[in-house]
């Protein structure tokens, strides 16, 4: 992963974190020494921890919160990072 890709992942997750904060959601941005950054949020019930990451897709960056194999086989488990309403779409998907 290049420095530009690492920076892009961080920027997208930071923007999503701020948007979720505006919706009243508590977030934690995890920056591991090895690996990619992850945004952690709790579901509406507070029982489940959702880990969101950013992956490069064929048309741009997307937020993903399921294992890579699940997003290949199930619909509605990723959201375009450039979407203005990404926080709203993610909250409706993870709290459903």
mmCIF file of C-alpha atoms in Angstrom:
data_model
loop_
_atom_site.group_PDB
_atom_site.id
_atom_site.type_symbol
_atom_site.label_atom_id
_atom_site.label_comp_id
_atom_site.label_asym_id
_atom_site.label_seq_id
_atom_site.Cartn_x
_atom_site.Cartn_y
_atom_site.Cartn_z
ATOM 1 C CA UNK A 1 0.000 0.000 0.000
ATOM 2 C CA UNK A 2 1.389 3.367 -0.994
ATOM 3 C CA UNK A 3 1.548 6.464 1.199
ATOM 4 C CA UNK A 4 -1.158 8.090 -0.965
ATOM 5 C CA UNK A 5 -3.499 5.123 -0.397
ATOM 6 C CA UNK A 6 -2.845 5.157 3.372
ATOM 7 C CA UNK A 7 -3.601 8.884 3.466
ATOM 8 C CA UNK A 8 -6.790 8.429 1.424
ATOM 9 C CA UNK A 9 -8.033 5.695 3.785
ATOM 10 C CA UNK A 10 -7.362 7.922 6.801
ATOM 11 C CA UNK A 11 -9.106 10.927 5.239
ATOM 12 C CA UNK A 12 -12.214 8.918 4.297
ATOM 13 C CA UNK A 13 -12.498 7.335 7.751
ATOM 14 C CA UNK A 14 -11.970 10.666 9.504
ATOM 15 C CA UNK A 15 -14.684 12.311 7.411
ATOM 16 C CA UNK A 16 -17.058 9.412 8.117
ATOM 17 C CA UNK A 17 -16.265 9.603 11.831
ATOM 18 C CA UNK A 18 -17.090 13.306 11.896
ATOM 19 C CA UNK A 19 -20.339 12.738 9.968
ATOM 20 C CA UNK A 20 -21.362 9.965 12.374
ATOM 21 C CA UNK A 21 -20.498 12.245 15.305
ATOM 22 C CA UNK A 22 -22.972 14.743 13.855
ATOM 23 C CA UNK A 23 -25.613 11.994 13.999
ATOM 24 C CA UNK A 24 -24.875 11.434 17.706
ATOM 25 C CA UNK A 25 -22.839 8.256 17.226
ATOM 26 C CA UNK A 26 -19.708 7.594 19.271
ATOM 27 C CA UNK A 27 -16.775 6.471 17.098
ATOM 28 C CA UNK A 28 -13.195 5.333 17.609
ATOM 29 C CA UNK A 29 -10.571 5.565 14.886
ATOM 30 C CA UNK A 30 -8.056 2.751 15.337
ATOM 31 C CA UNK A 31 -4.636 3.269 13.756
ATOM 32 C CA UNK A 32 -2.668 0.020 14.120
ATOM 33 C CA UNK A 33 1.088 -0.014 13.628
ATOM 34 C CA UNK A 34 0.703 -2.731 10.997
ATOM 35 C CA UNK A 35 -2.406 -2.907 8.848
ATOM 36 C CA UNK A 36 -5.031 -0.464 7.771
ATOM 37 C CA UNK A 37 -7.024 2.029 9.864
ATOM 38 C CA UNK A 38 -10.428 0.948 11.149
ATOM 39 C CA UNK A 39 -13.377 2.986 12.389
ATOM 40 C CA UNK A 40 -15.260 1.333 15.245
ATOM 41 C CA UNK A 41 -18.877 2.179 16.116
ATOM 42 C CA UNK A 42 -21.465 0.582 18.357
ATOM 43 C CA UNK A 43 -24.863 -0.397 17.002
ATOM 44 C CA UNK A 44 -28.025 1.292 18.297
ATOM 45 C CA UNK A 45 -28.497 -1.426 20.924
ATOM 46 C CA UNK A 46 -24.910 -0.958 22.075
ATOM 47 C CA UNK A 47 -24.265 -4.674 22.056
ATOM 48 C CA UNK A 48 -22.387 -5.112 18.785
ATOM 49 C CA UNK A 49 -19.192 -3.428 17.691
ATOM 50 C CA UNK A 50 -19.041 -2.637 13.976
ATOM 51 C CA UNK A 51 -15.628 -2.233 12.367
ATOM 52 C CA UNK A 52 -15.593 -0.175 9.187
ATOM 53 C CA UNK A 53 -12.683 -0.033 6.794
ATOM 54 C CA UNK A 54 -12.075 1.518 3.392
ATOM 55 C CA UNK A 55 -11.216 -0.540 0.311
ATOM 56 C CA UNK A 56 -10.362 0.505 -3.207
ATOM 57 C CA UNK A 57 -13.024 -0.702 -5.653
ATOM 58 C CA UNK A 58 -12.980 -0.597 -9.442
ATOM 59 C CA UNK A 59 -14.742 2.807 -9.443
ATOM 60 C CA UNK A 60 -13.299 4.411 -6.305
ATOM 61 C CA UNK A 61 -13.185 4.004 -2.531
ATOM 62 C CA UNK A 62 -15.887 2.189 -0.552
ATOM 63 C CA UNK A 63 -16.639 1.687 3.142
ATOM 64 C CA UNK A 64 -16.926 -1.988 4.099
ATOM 65 C CA UNK A 65 -18.038 -3.457 7.419
ATOM 66 C CA UNK A 66 -18.264 -7.178 6.651
ATOM 67 C CA UNK A 67 -15.571 -9.740 5.827
ATOM 68 C CA UNK A 68 -14.308 -9.487 2.248
ATOM 69 C CA UNK A 69 -16.031 -12.713 1.191
ATOM 70 C CA UNK A 70 -19.420 -11.534 2.524
ATOM 71 C CA UNK A 71 -19.369 -8.344 0.500
ATOM 72 C CA UNK A 72 -18.828 -10.397 -2.667
ATOM 73 C CA UNK A 73 -21.929 -12.509 -2.068
ATOM 74 C CA UNK A 74 -24.401 -10.238 -0.276
ATOM 75 C CA UNK A 75 -25.892 -6.909 -1.280
ATOM 76 C CA UNK A 76 -25.886 -3.729 0.778
ATOM 77 C CA UNK A 77 -22.681 -4.301 2.710
ATOM 78 C CA UNK A 78 -20.582 -1.483 1.264
ATOM 79 C CA UNK A 79 -21.116 2.222 0.651
ATOM 80 C CA UNK A 80 -19.210 4.541 -1.671
ATOM 81 C CA UNK A 81 -16.830 6.697 0.384
ATOM 82 C CA UNK A 82 -17.463 9.763 -1.760
ATOM 83 C CA UNK A 83 -21.223 9.706 -1.087
ATOM 84 C CA UNK A 84 -22.462 12.795 0.767
ATOM 85 C CA UNK A 85 -24.847 10.667 2.838
ATOM 86 C CA UNK A 86 -22.464 7.762 3.568
ATOM 87 C CA UNK A 87 -22.961 8.115 7.344
ATOM 88 C CA UNK A 88 -26.760 7.925 6.974
ATOM 89 C CA UNK A 89 -26.534 4.875 4.699
ATOM 90 C CA UNK A 90 -24.134 3.058 7.019
ATOM 91 C CA UNK A 91 -26.224 3.777 10.120
ATOM 92 C CA UNK A 92 -29.397 2.505 8.459
ATOM 93 C CA UNK A 93 -27.589 -0.662 7.326
ATOM 94 C CA UNK A 94 -25.858 -1.561 10.598
ATOM 95 C CA UNK A 95 -28.862 -0.805 12.814
ATOM 96 C CA UNK A 96 -31.402 -2.685 10.680
#
